[in-house]
Tab-separated table of C-alpha atoms in Angstrom:
chain	number	residue	atom	x	y	z
C	99	MET	CA	-0.491	-11.724	17.618
C	100	ALA	CA	1.897	-9.519	19.564
C	101	SER	CA	4.824	-11.595	18.278
C	102	MET	CA	4.159	-10.230	14.788
C	103	ALA	CA	5.555	-6.867	15.836
C	104	THR	CA	8.858	-8.380	16.967
C	105	LEU	CA	11.606	-7.517	14.554
C	106	PHE	CA	15.310	-7.971	14.249
C	107	VAL	CA	18.658	-8.207	15.974
C	108	ASN	CA	21.015	-5.288	16.558
C	109	SER	CA	24.096	-4.796	14.430
C	110	PRO	CA	26.404	-1.963	13.337
C	111	ASN	CA	25.175	0.175	10.465
C	112	PRO	CA	27.813	0.351	7.684
C	113	SER	CA	27.805	2.982	4.972
C	114	TYR	CA	27.342	2.333	1.263
C	115	SER	CA	27.698	4.351	-1.876
C	116	PHE	CA	24.795	4.872	-4.265
C	117	SER	CA	25.412	5.491	-7.930
C	118	LYS	CA	22.797	7.751	-9.512
C	119	ASN	CA	22.435	5.713	-12.657
C	120	PRO	CA	19.573	6.556	-15.027
C	121	LYS	CA	19.467	2.950	-16.220
C	122	PRO	CA	16.852	0.567	-14.821
C	123	HIS	CA	17.435	0.362	-11.072
C	124	PHE	CA	17.114	-3.306	-10.213
C	125	GLY	CA	18.558	-3.871	-6.783
C	126	SER	CA	20.938	-6.776	-7.208
C	127	ASN	CA	24.012	-4.550	-7.508
C	128	LEU	CA	23.019	-1.509	-5.453
C	129	LYS	CA	24.030	-0.407	-1.981
C	130	PHE	CA	23.784	3.063	-0.542
C	131	SER	CA	23.733	5.311	2.462
C	132	VAL	CA	21.537	8.332	2.955
C	133	SER	CA	22.304	11.700	4.511
C	134	VAL	CA	19.207	13.602	5.552
C	135	GLN	CA	18.730	17.177	4.415
C	136	ILE	CA	15.851	19.607	4.890
C	137	LYS	CA	14.669	21.098	1.617
C	138	ASN	CA	13.466	24.700	1.481
C	139	ASN	CA	9.796	23.915	1.036
C	140	LYS	CA	7.288	26.076	2.858
C	141	MET	CA	5.559	24.148	5.614
C	142	LYS	CA	2.127	24.725	7.077
C	143	ASN	CA	1.942	25.359	10.842
C	144	HIS	CA	-0.070	22.210	11.489
C	145	GLN	CA	2.393	19.860	9.778
C	146	ARG	CA	4.834	17.878	11.884
C	147	VAL	CA	8.160	17.157	10.208
C	148	ARG	CA	10.262	14.173	11.230
C	149	ILE	CA	13.819	13.599	10.042
C	150	PHE	CA	15.482	10.183	10.378
C	151	ASN	CA	19.184	9.384	10.087
C	152	GLY	CA	20.366	6.105	8.580
C	153	LEU	CA	17.267	5.220	6.553
C	154	ILE	CA	16.335	6.298	3.059
C	155	GLU	CA	14.866	9.775	3.399
C	156	PRO	CA	11.178	10.332	2.637
C	157	ASP	CA	10.103	11.896	-0.641
C	158	GLY	CA	10.699	15.626	-0.522
C	159	GLY	CA	13.233	15.225	2.274
C	160	LYS	CA	10.747	14.995	5.115
C	161	LEU	CA	7.844	12.952	6.369
C	162	VAL	CA	4.752	15.155	6.389
C	163	GLU	CA	2.168	14.287	9.040
C	164	LEU	CA	-1.078	16.268	8.996
C	165	PHE	CA	-2.415	15.962	12.543
C	166	VAL	CA	-3.351	18.984	14.642
C	167	LYS	CA	-1.731	19.302	18.051
C	168	GLU	CA	-3.588	17.480	20.786
C	169	SER	CA	-4.160	20.782	22.578
C	170	GLN	CA	-6.008	22.106	19.491
C	171	ARG	CA	-8.386	19.172	18.958
C	172	ASP	CA	-11.367	20.605	20.827
C	173	GLU	CA	-10.950	23.960	19.094
C	174	LYS	CA	-10.838	22.287	15.662
C	175	LYS	CA	-13.913	20.171	16.435
C	176	LYS	CA	-15.825	23.355	17.277
C	177	GLU	CA	-14.575	25.023	14.097
C	178	ALA	CA	-15.748	22.014	12.062
C	179	LEU	CA	-19.297	22.581	13.308
C	180	SER	CA	-19.336	26.141	11.945
C	181	ILE	CA	-18.275	25.518	8.338
C	182	PRO	CA	-19.752	23.543	5.396
C	183	ARG	CA	-19.428	19.778	5.751
C	184	ILE	CA	-18.575	16.938	3.390
C	185	LYS	CA	-19.472	13.400	4.445
C	186	LEU	CA	-16.673	10.940	3.712
C	187	SER	CA	-17.213	7.510	2.203
C	188	LYS	CA	-15.330	4.528	3.609
C	189	ILE	CA	-12.704	4.862	0.858
C	190	ASP	CA	-12.449	8.644	1.372
C	191	LEU	CA	-11.694	8.007	5.034
C	192	GLN	CA	-8.963	5.538	4.067
C	193	TRP	CA	-7.368	8.232	1.908
C	194	VAL	CA	-7.518	10.692	4.832
C	195	HIS	CA	-5.685	8.024	6.843
C	196	VAL	CA	-3.052	7.656	4.110
C	197	LEU	CA	-2.507	11.410	3.807
C	198	SER	CA	-2.520	12.110	7.536
C	199	GLU	CA	0.357	9.736	8.321
C	200	GLY	CA	2.608	10.836	5.470
C	201	TRP	CA	2.409	7.804	3.176
C	202	ALA	CA	1.940	10.245	0.270
C	203	SER	CA	4.596	12.744	1.410
C	204	PRO	CA	5.137	15.475	0.377
C	205	LEU	CA	1.384	15.874	-0.309
C	206	ASN	CA	-0.279	17.941	2.407
C	207	GLY	CA	-3.884	17.178	1.511
C	208	PHE	CA	-6.269	16.106	-1.216
C	209	MET	CA	-4.906	17.071	-4.622
C	210	ARG	CA	-5.629	20.407	-6.210
C	211	GLU	CA	-5.904	20.456	-9.999
C	212	SER	CA	-2.190	21.022	-10.657
C	213	ASP	CA	-1.200	17.929	-8.662
C	214	PHE	CA	-4.070	15.948	-10.178
C	215	LEU	CA	-2.964	16.706	-13.744
C	216	GLN	CA	0.699	15.972	-13.039
C	217	THR	CA	-0.294	12.651	-11.511
C	218	LEU	CA	-2.513	11.666	-14.443
C	219	HIS	CA	-0.126	12.716	-17.189
C	220	PHE	CA	3.355	12.287	-15.693
C	221	ASN	CA	2.946	9.847	-12.768
C	222	SER	CA	5.020	12.313	-10.773
C	223	LEU	CA	5.047	15.701	-9.062
C	224	ARG	CA	7.619	18.461	-9.495
C	225	LEU	CA	8.457	20.186	-6.218
C	226	ASP	CA	9.334	23.835	-5.642
C	227	ASP	CA	13.072	23.072	-5.695
C	228	GLY	CA	12.771	21.394	-9.122
C	229	SER	CA	13.108	17.829	-7.845
C	230	VAL	CA	10.632	15.129	-8.885
C	231	VAL	CA	8.810	12.611	-6.700
C	232	ASN	CA	6.702	9.744	-7.928
C	233	MET	CA	2.913	9.966	-7.653
C	234	SER	CA	0.986	7.652	-9.943
C	235	VAL	CA	-2.569	7.469	-8.554
C	236	PRO	CA	-4.776	10.500	-7.892
C	237	ILE	CA	-5.598	11.068	-4.230
C	238	VAL	CA	-8.708	13.163	-4.651
C	239	LEU	CA	-12.035	13.918	-2.982
C	240	ALA	CA	-15.186	14.083	-5.112
C	241	ILE	CA	-18.234	16.250	-4.389
C	242	ASP	CA	-21.538	16.666	-6.219
C	243	ASP	CA	-23.353	19.771	-7.434
C	244	SER	CA	-25.378	20.222	-4.259
C	245	GLN	CA	-22.291	19.987	-2.050
C	246	LYS	CA	-20.488	22.488	-4.261
C	247	GLN	CA	-23.423	24.868	-3.928
C	248	ARG	CA	-23.501	24.528	-0.132
C	249	ILE	CA	-19.791	25.283	0.092
C	250	GLY	CA	-20.363	28.549	-1.759
C	251	GLU	CA	-17.610	31.093	-1.094
C	252	SER	CA	-16.158	29.312	1.947
C	253	ASN	CA	-12.411	28.688	1.737
C	254	LYS	CA	-12.545	25.663	4.040
C	255	VAL	CA	-14.775	22.662	4.701
C	256	ALA	CA	-15.148	20.084	7.439
C	257	LEU	CA	-14.792	16.406	6.590
C	258	VAL	CA	-17.043	14.160	8.675
C	259	ASP	CA	-17.545	10.409	8.915
C	260	SER	CA	-20.767	8.450	8.371
C	261	ASP	CA	-21.917	9.388	11.902
C	262	ASN	CA	-21.158	13.092	11.314
C	263	ASN	CA	-18.146	13.042	13.623
C	264	PRO	CA	-15.583	15.668	12.515
C	265	ILE	CA	-12.492	13.992	11.075
C	266	ALA	CA	-10.557	16.842	9.461
C	267	ILE	CA	-10.681	20.354	8.079
C	268	LEU	CA	-9.719	21.004	4.462
C	269	ASN	CA	-8.236	24.509	4.104
C	270	LYS	CA	-7.541	26.842	1.162
C	271	ILE	CA	-9.803	24.726	-0.984
C	272	GLU	CA	-9.868	24.528	-4.761
C	273	ILE	CA	-12.834	23.006	-6.626
C	274	TYR	CA	-12.362	21.769	-10.182
C	275	LYS	CA	-14.021	19.508	-12.722
C	276	HIS	CA	-13.942	15.730	-12.192
C	277	ASN	CA	-13.380	14.329	-15.668
C	278	LYS	CA	-14.095	10.720	-14.807
C	279	GLU	CA	-13.441	9.244	-18.230
C	280	GLU	CA	-9.983	10.812	-18.464
C	281	ARG	CA	-9.143	9.768	-14.911
C	282	ILE	CA	-10.202	6.174	-15.510
C	283	ALA	CA	-8.511	5.875	-18.912
C	284	ARG	CA	-5.189	7.262	-17.693
C	285	THR	CA	-5.136	5.346	-14.400
C	286	TRP	CA	-6.275	1.934	-15.695
C	287	GLY	CA	-5.466	2.167	-19.407
C	288	THR	CA	-9.040	1.178	-20.210
C	289	THR	CA	-12.591	2.358	-19.640
C	290	ALA	CA	-14.027	-1.158	-19.821
C	291	PRO	CA	-16.935	-1.736	-17.431
C	292	GLY	CA	-16.371	-3.806	-14.315
C	293	LEU	CA	-13.232	-2.225	-12.828
C	294	PRO	CA	-13.747	-2.778	-9.070
C	295	TYR	CA	-12.413	0.527	-7.724
C	296	VAL	CA	-14.127	2.494	-10.474
C	297	ASP	CA	-17.469	0.873	-9.680
C	298	GLU	CA	-16.971	1.426	-5.963
C	299	ALA	CA	-15.534	4.941	-5.837
C	300	ILE	CA	-15.740	6.812	-9.161
C	301	THR	CA	-18.769	5.959	-11.306
C	302	ASN	CA	-21.326	7.317	-8.849
C	303	ALA	CA	-19.068	9.984	-7.351
C	304	GLY	CA	-19.663	13.689	-7.823
C	305	ASN	CA	-18.682	15.652	-10.920
C	306	TRP	CA	-16.318	17.936	-8.998
C	307	LEU	CA	-13.080	17.410	-7.095
C	308	ILE	CA	-12.089	19.448	-4.069
C	309	GLY	CA	-8.471	19.825	-2.995
C	310	GLY	CA	-6.763	21.643	-0.161
C	311	ASP	CA	-4.545	21.417	2.910
C	312	LEU	CA	-5.625	18.853	5.491
C	313	GLU	CA	-5.749	19.304	9.238
C	314	VAL	CA	-6.654	15.909	10.685
C	315	ILE	CA	-8.136	16.189	14.149
C	316	GLU	CA	-7.172	12.771	15.514
C	317	PRO	CA	-5.343	9.683	14.219
C	318	ILE	CA	-7.681	7.421	12.241
C	319	LYS	CA	-8.743	4.326	14.176
C	320	TYR	CA	-10.996	1.468	13.043
C	321	SER	CA	-11.599	-0.330	16.367
C	322	ASP	CA	-11.523	-3.694	14.589
C	323	GLY	CA	-8.867	-5.347	16.733
C	324	LEU	CA	-6.164	-4.599	14.154
C	325	ASP	CA	-5.271	-0.983	14.934
C	326	ARG	CA	-2.114	-2.053	16.781
C	327	PHE	CA	-0.773	-3.370	13.476
C	328	ARG	CA	-1.432	-0.137	11.595
C	329	MET	CA	2.007	1.354	12.090
C	330	SER	CA	2.508	4.754	10.509
C	331	PRO	CA	5.617	5.572	8.443
C	332	ALA	CA	6.976	7.463	11.455
C	333	GLU	CA	6.419	4.486	13.750
C	334	LEU	CA	8.009	2.089	11.270
C	335	ARG	CA	11.033	4.355	10.837
C	336	GLU	CA	11.429	4.690	14.589
C	337	GLU	CA	11.303	0.909	14.961
C	338	PHE	CA	13.774	0.294	12.138
C	339	THR	CA	16.164	2.860	13.630
C	340	LYS	CA	15.765	1.438	17.132
C	341	ARG	CA	16.675	-2.011	15.824
C	342	ASN	CA	19.663	-0.790	13.766
C	343	ALA	CA	18.323	-2.116	10.471
C	344	ASP	CA	20.748	-1.307	7.682
C	345	ALA	CA	18.379	-2.391	4.892
C	346	VAL	CA	14.589	-2.661	4.774
C	347	PHE	CA	12.949	-4.737	2.046
C	348	ALA	CA	9.199	-4.442	1.572
C	349	PHE	CA	6.812	-7.091	0.329
C	350	GLN	CA	3.291	-5.924	-0.557
C	351	LEU	CA	0.511	-8.475	-0.657
C	352	ARG	CA	-3.256	-8.761	-0.539
C	353	ASN	CA	-3.414	-12.569	-0.436
C	354	PRO	CA	-2.539	-15.268	2.108
C	355	VAL	CA	1.169	-16.107	2.369
C	356	HIS	CA	2.199	-19.500	0.987
C	357	ASN	CA	5.620	-21.093	1.153
C	358	GLY	CA	6.535	-19.773	-2.290
C	359	HIS	CA	6.139	-16.226	-0.993
C	360	ALA	CA	8.171	-17.163	2.082
C	361	LEU	CA	10.919	-18.616	-0.113
C	362	LEU	CA	11.136	-15.353	-2.039
C	363	MET	CA	11.348	-13.299	1.149
C	364	THR	CA	13.953	-15.470	2.862
C	365	ASP	CA	15.985	-15.649	-0.351
C	366	THR	CA	15.887	-11.850	-0.605
C	367	ARG	CA	17.295	-11.524	2.884
C	368	LYS	CA	20.077	-13.953	2.004
C	369	ARG	CA	20.879	-11.935	-1.129
C	370	LEU	CA	21.109	-8.745	0.926
C	371	LEU	CA	23.400	-10.442	3.449
C	372	ASP	CA	25.574	-11.613	0.542
C	373	MET	CA	25.718	-8.000	-0.673
C	374	GLY	CA	27.255	-6.954	2.633
C	375	TYR	CA	24.302	-5.790	4.678
C	376	LYS	CA	24.435	-6.932	8.304
C	377	ASN	CA	20.844	-6.630	9.436
C	378	PRO	CA	18.281	-6.544	6.600
C	379	VAL	CA	14.684	-6.493	7.808
C	380	LEU	CA	11.544	-7.658	6.022
C	381	LEU	CA	8.526	-5.357	6.047
C	382	LEU	CA	5.632	-7.731	5.347
C	383	HIS	CA	3.013	-5.176	4.424
C	384	PRO	CA	-0.496	-6.439	3.620
C	385	LEU	CA	-2.803	-3.921	2.021
C	386	GLY	CA	-5.531	-2.921	4.465
C	387	GLY	CA	-7.800	-0.544	2.559
C	388	TYR	CA	-10.550	-1.328	0.054
C	389	THR	CA	-10.211	-4.640	-1.790
C	390	LYS	CA	-12.646	-6.333	-4.149
C	391	ALA	CA	-15.242	-8.723	-2.787
C	392	ASP	CA	-13.530	-11.972	-3.829
C	393	ASP	CA	-10.251	-11.139	-2.068
C	394	VAL	CA	-9.759	-12.673	1.372
C	395	PRO	CA	-10.748	-10.014	3.951
C	396	LEU	CA	-8.035	-8.289	5.963
C	397	SER	CA	-8.998	-9.814	9.322
C	398	TRP	CA	-8.622	-13.339	7.941
C	399	ARG	CA	-5.391	-12.491	6.154
C	400	MET	CA	-3.899	-11.145	9.370
C	401	ARG	CA	-4.830	-14.364	11.190
C	402	GLN	CA	-3.155	-16.333	8.414
C	403	HIS	CA	-0.014	-14.157	8.548
C	404	GLU	CA	0.127	-14.735	12.311
C	405	LYS	CA	0.199	-18.488	11.761
C	406	VAL	CA	2.988	-18.140	9.195
C	407	LEU	CA	5.155	-16.526	11.871
C	408	GLU	CA	4.020	-18.907	14.616
C	409	ASP	CA	4.874	-21.921	12.443
C	410	GLY	CA	8.350	-20.517	11.753
C	411	VAL	CA	7.897	-20.090	7.997
C	412	LEU	CA	9.125	-16.529	8.458
C	413	ASP	CA	11.420	-15.445	11.271
C	414	PRO	CA	9.624	-13.073	13.658
C	415	GLU	CA	13.008	-11.728	14.761
C	416	THR	CA	13.726	-10.329	11.291
C	417	THR	CA	10.163	-9.572	10.155
C	418	VAL	CA	7.714	-6.827	10.945
C	419	VAL	CA	4.104	-7.263	9.890
C	420	SER	CA	2.172	-4.036	9.544
C	421	ILE	CA	-0.954	-2.957	7.675
C	422	PHE	CA	-0.702	-0.563	4.724
C	423	PRO	CA	-3.904	1.554	4.863
C	424	SER	CA	-4.268	2.364	1.161
C	425	PRO	CA	-7.290	1.317	-0.899
C	426	MET	CA	-6.559	-1.027	-3.808
C	427	HIS	CA	-7.076	0.167	-7.393
C	428	TYR	CA	-6.060	-2.982	-9.332
C	429	ALA	CA	-4.373	-0.620	-11.785
C	430	GLY	CA	-1.295	-2.707	-12.568
C	431	PRO	CA	1.919	-0.889	-13.548
C	432	THR	CA	0.396	2.489	-12.684
C	433	GLU	CA	-0.603	1.479	-9.173
C	434	VAL	CA	2.522	-0.498	-8.335
C	435	GLN	CA	4.455	2.781	-8.511
C	436	TRP	CA	2.253	4.133	-5.719
C	437	HIS	CA	2.833	0.998	-3.660
C	438	ALA	CA	6.600	1.378	-4.067
C	439	LYS	CA	6.636	5.137	-3.452
C	440	ALA	CA	4.681	4.785	-0.204
C	441	ARG	CA	7.204	2.227	1.077
C	442	ILE	CA	10.040	4.731	0.556
C	443	ASN	CA	8.220	7.003	2.972
C	444	SER	CA	8.059	4.172	5.514
C	445	GLY	CA	11.823	3.614	5.297
C	446	ALA	CA	12.153	0.764	2.783
C	447	ASN	CA	15.047	0.987	0.353
C	448	PHE	CA	14.331	-2.341	-1.389
C	449	TYR	CA	11.020	-3.387	-2.902
C	450	ILE	CA	10.143	-6.922	-4.016
C	451	VAL	CA	8.024	-7.012	-7.159
C	452	GLY	CA	6.486	-10.070	-8.732
C	453	ARG	CA	4.407	-11.160	-11.683
C	454	ASP	CA	1.566	-8.811	-12.642
C	455	PRO	CA	1.747	-6.607	-9.518
C	456	ALA	CA	-1.548	-4.878	-8.674
C	457	GLY	CA	-3.078	-6.613	-11.692
C	458	MET	CA	-6.353	-8.400	-12.294
C	459	SER	CA	-8.202	-10.271	-14.984
C	460	HIS	CA	-9.725	-8.151	-17.719
C	461	PRO	CA	-13.278	-7.354	-16.583
C	462	VAL	CA	-14.777	-8.233	-19.984
C	463	GLU	CA	-12.317	-10.346	-21.970
C	464	LYS	CA	-10.777	-13.666	-20.918
C	465	ARG	CA	-7.220	-12.448	-20.382
C	466	ASP	CA	-5.103	-10.523	-17.897
C	467	LEU	CA	-5.668	-6.787	-18.004
C	468	TYR	CA	-1.921	-6.045	-17.968
C	469	ASP	CA	1.215	-7.688	-19.308
C	470	ALA	CA	2.642	-9.723	-16.432
C	471	ASP	CA	6.166	-8.270	-16.820
C	472	HIS	CA	5.280	-4.618	-17.266
C	473	GLY	CA	4.980	-3.839	-13.565
C	474	LYS	CA	8.597	-4.660	-12.738
C	475	LYS	CA	9.831	-2.997	-15.936
C	476	VAL	CA	7.924	0.202	-15.202
C	477	LEU	CA	9.168	0.260	-11.604
C	478	SER	CA	12.758	0.030	-12.793
C	479	MET	CA	12.338	3.172	-14.919
C	480	ALA	CA	9.694	5.208	-13.099
C	481	PRO	CA	10.413	8.896	-12.446
C	482	GLY	CA	10.988	9.635	-8.800
C	483	LEU	CA	11.786	6.041	-7.824
C	484	GLU	CA	15.475	6.100	-8.705
C	485	ARG	CA	16.480	5.822	-5.039
C	486	LEU	CA	14.506	2.614	-4.547
C	487	ASN	CA	16.148	-0.714	-5.369
C	488	ILE	CA	13.774	-3.021	-7.240
C	489	LEU	CA	14.066	-6.758	-6.551
C	490	PRO	CA	12.173	-8.802	-9.163
C	491	PHE	CA	10.693	-12.140	-8.117
C	492	LYS	CA	12.358	-15.357	-8.990
C	493	VAL	CA	9.761	-17.831	-10.234
C	494	ALA	CA	8.737	-20.239	-7.488
C	495	ALA	CA	6.658	-23.383	-7.967
C	496	TYR	CA	5.920	-26.637	-6.197
C	497	ASP	CA	8.768	-29.118	-6.710
C	498	LYS	CA	7.285	-32.611	-6.709
C	499	THR	CA	10.711	-34.222	-6.255
C	500	GLN	CA	11.319	-32.346	-2.987
C	501	SER	CA	7.693	-31.920	-1.849
C	502	LYS	CA	8.181	-28.222	-1.236
C	503	MET	CA	8.120	-24.830	-2.936
C	504	ALA	CA	11.341	-24.153	-4.815
C	505	PHE	CA	12.671	-21.907	-7.523
C	506	PHE	CA	11.651	-23.176	-10.938
C	507	ASP	CA	14.344	-25.079	-12.807
C	508	PRO	CA	13.685	-24.857	-16.571
C	509	SER	CA	15.908	-27.899	-17.169
C	510	ARG	CA	13.302	-30.150	-15.520
C	511	PRO	CA	9.900	-28.513	-15.984
C	512	GLN	CA	8.086	-31.828	-15.562
C	513	ASP	CA	8.992	-31.794	-11.859
C	514	PHE	CA	7.152	-28.549	-11.076
C	515	VAL	CA	3.508	-27.667	-10.500
C	516	PHE	CA	2.251	-24.088	-10.598
C	517	ILE	CA	-0.568	-23.596	-8.089
C	518	SER	CA	-2.428	-20.423	-9.012
C	519	GLY	CA	-4.385	-18.261	-6.627
C	520	THR	CA	-7.571	-19.546	-8.236
C	521	LYS	CA	-6.487	-23.151	-7.654
C	522	MET	CA	-5.545	-22.346	-4.047
C	523	ARG	CA	-8.956	-20.784	-3.382
C	524	THR	CA	-10.744	-23.737	-5.005
C	525	LEU	CA	-8.889	-26.224	-2.814
C	526	ALA	CA	-9.689	-24.238	0.326
C	527	LYS	CA	-13.366	-23.850	-0.608
C	528	ASN	CA	-13.606	-27.613	-1.139
C	529	ARG	CA	-11.742	-28.333	2.119
C	530	GLU	CA	-9.067	-30.156	0.148
C	531	ASN	CA	-5.455	-30.043	1.265
C	532	PRO	CA	-2.767	-28.648	-1.022
C	533	PRO	CA	0.428	-30.658	-1.557
C	534	ASP	CA	2.578	-30.977	1.562
C	535	GLY	CA	4.954	-28.039	1.732
C	536	PHE	CA	2.766	-25.579	-0.160
C	537	MET	CA	1.554	-23.670	2.926
C	538	CYS	CA	2.068	-24.140	6.646
C	539	PRO	CA	-0.769	-26.200	8.190
C	540	GLY	CA	-1.877	-23.441	10.557
C	541	GLY	CA	-2.068	-20.928	7.742
C	542	TRP	CA	-4.025	-23.314	5.521
C	543	LYS	CA	-6.544	-23.990	8.292
C	544	VAL	CA	-7.262	-20.258	8.577
C	545	LEU	CA	-7.959	-20.122	4.840
C	546	VAL	CA	-10.270	-23.152	4.999
C	547	ASP	CA	-12.065	-21.656	7.998
C	548	TYR	CA	-12.666	-18.432	6.060
C	549	TYR	CA	-14.312	-20.218	3.156
C	550	ASP	CA	-16.271	-22.364	5.600
C	551	SER	CA	-17.708	-19.132	7.003
C	552	LEU	CA	-19.246	-18.464	3.572
C	553	VAL	CA	-21.010	-21.851	3.395
C	554	PRO	CA	-24.854	-21.768	3.369
C	555	SER	CA	-26.339	-21.717	6.845
C	556	GLU	CA	-29.291	-23.811	7.989
C	557	ASN	CA	-31.747	-21.358	6.448
C	558	GLY	CA	-30.042	-21.836	3.083
C	559	ARG	CA	-28.603	-18.308	2.907
C	560	VAL	CA	-24.956	-17.841	1.980
C	561	ALA	CA	-22.857	-15.301	3.840
C	562	GLU	CA	-21.591	-13.268	0.922
C	563	ALA	CA	-18.118	-11.792	0.747
C	564	VAL	CA	-18.156	-8.009	0.611
C	565	PRO	CA	-15.526	-5.452	-0.366
C	566	ALA	CA	-13.174	-4.649	2.479
């Protein structure tokens, strides 16, 4: 899988002008260059600030990493043993990962109440200098009454994993009420039962939230064979700069890649070349945090993505595949803003958005939870995302006349077949082949092998899919 980290060819980096237009910022007509400035925000001693020339600058003007210095790790581990502890859930640990690497810059820890309220009500944060950055999903840590009591008057707590290993210290803490109903209603637009993230991380969580400044003792590792693909925003920016990328376009996904996806990505690169860019690079960025049980697990998706590059569906010389560590909310237009904002911090200045991004079926009624077009419309108008160029999907479908995925031609609709994700999963479960040209053979075999792994064993028990 090492070839997946191979990127792009070198080329000069031209400059572009960016018009600050308050109108919807779809990317077809936009080009820009970025000069990096340091804003006058106060920085904590333990934060490392990285500035990058030539790429879109991170939110707030700097990429905020929250790791302690290597020389201080032993000291911080000892300190963690002497203060109240909070045990992190799997999803909590994923959020520590997100915060520690700067995906949520300029946040420097779990949200205090002011940031929480701004996120819920405005989908954005106002910084000390008056500027606004997007922030649409709360990044918070819940505690229960007994934990709150144990913390007492302490102004800091240790965060530990399931084995009680110290992960981080949360400083200058603030504890405030966790109004779950308001949080759910404002994030998802509904309080209907059956929302996956709500069931997994909110319903049974504590009635208090604790915020503060994070000091993360060591980089988060999962030891699952995929850590080498978990590139941080800093690592991605360094790689893009090293390769002289003059545009970075991000594609978020939580499903296997079929040839329709590949068509969209290769067409996007062609469009950027036509706009005058010399070396646009694709960031293929599968989501690697929590996903619901019926999604294909990350390890299988990464195997499938590997085959897509091996089979030449995507060019490994102009593609970088990396794992985005965020948990998945399935919160539609609200969540897609977070997905886009995080990619700014990794260096992407173009973001591909499709039908019903971050959406799901309504958990109770037989319909989609969100309007399929609202995600791209919201992204084009969202506060704090004005610097990001939004590239809406063209509609791709299987063209029976050419036996391949192609852009839908409304003048001959009878020639096209739309193969939904549900249909794709059904075919794979039944070991049936899709039409030739729908997905590369190697990639399809990985998908079939995954569903085969869920088939009843000799004792009649089925290996159930579980949330990632």
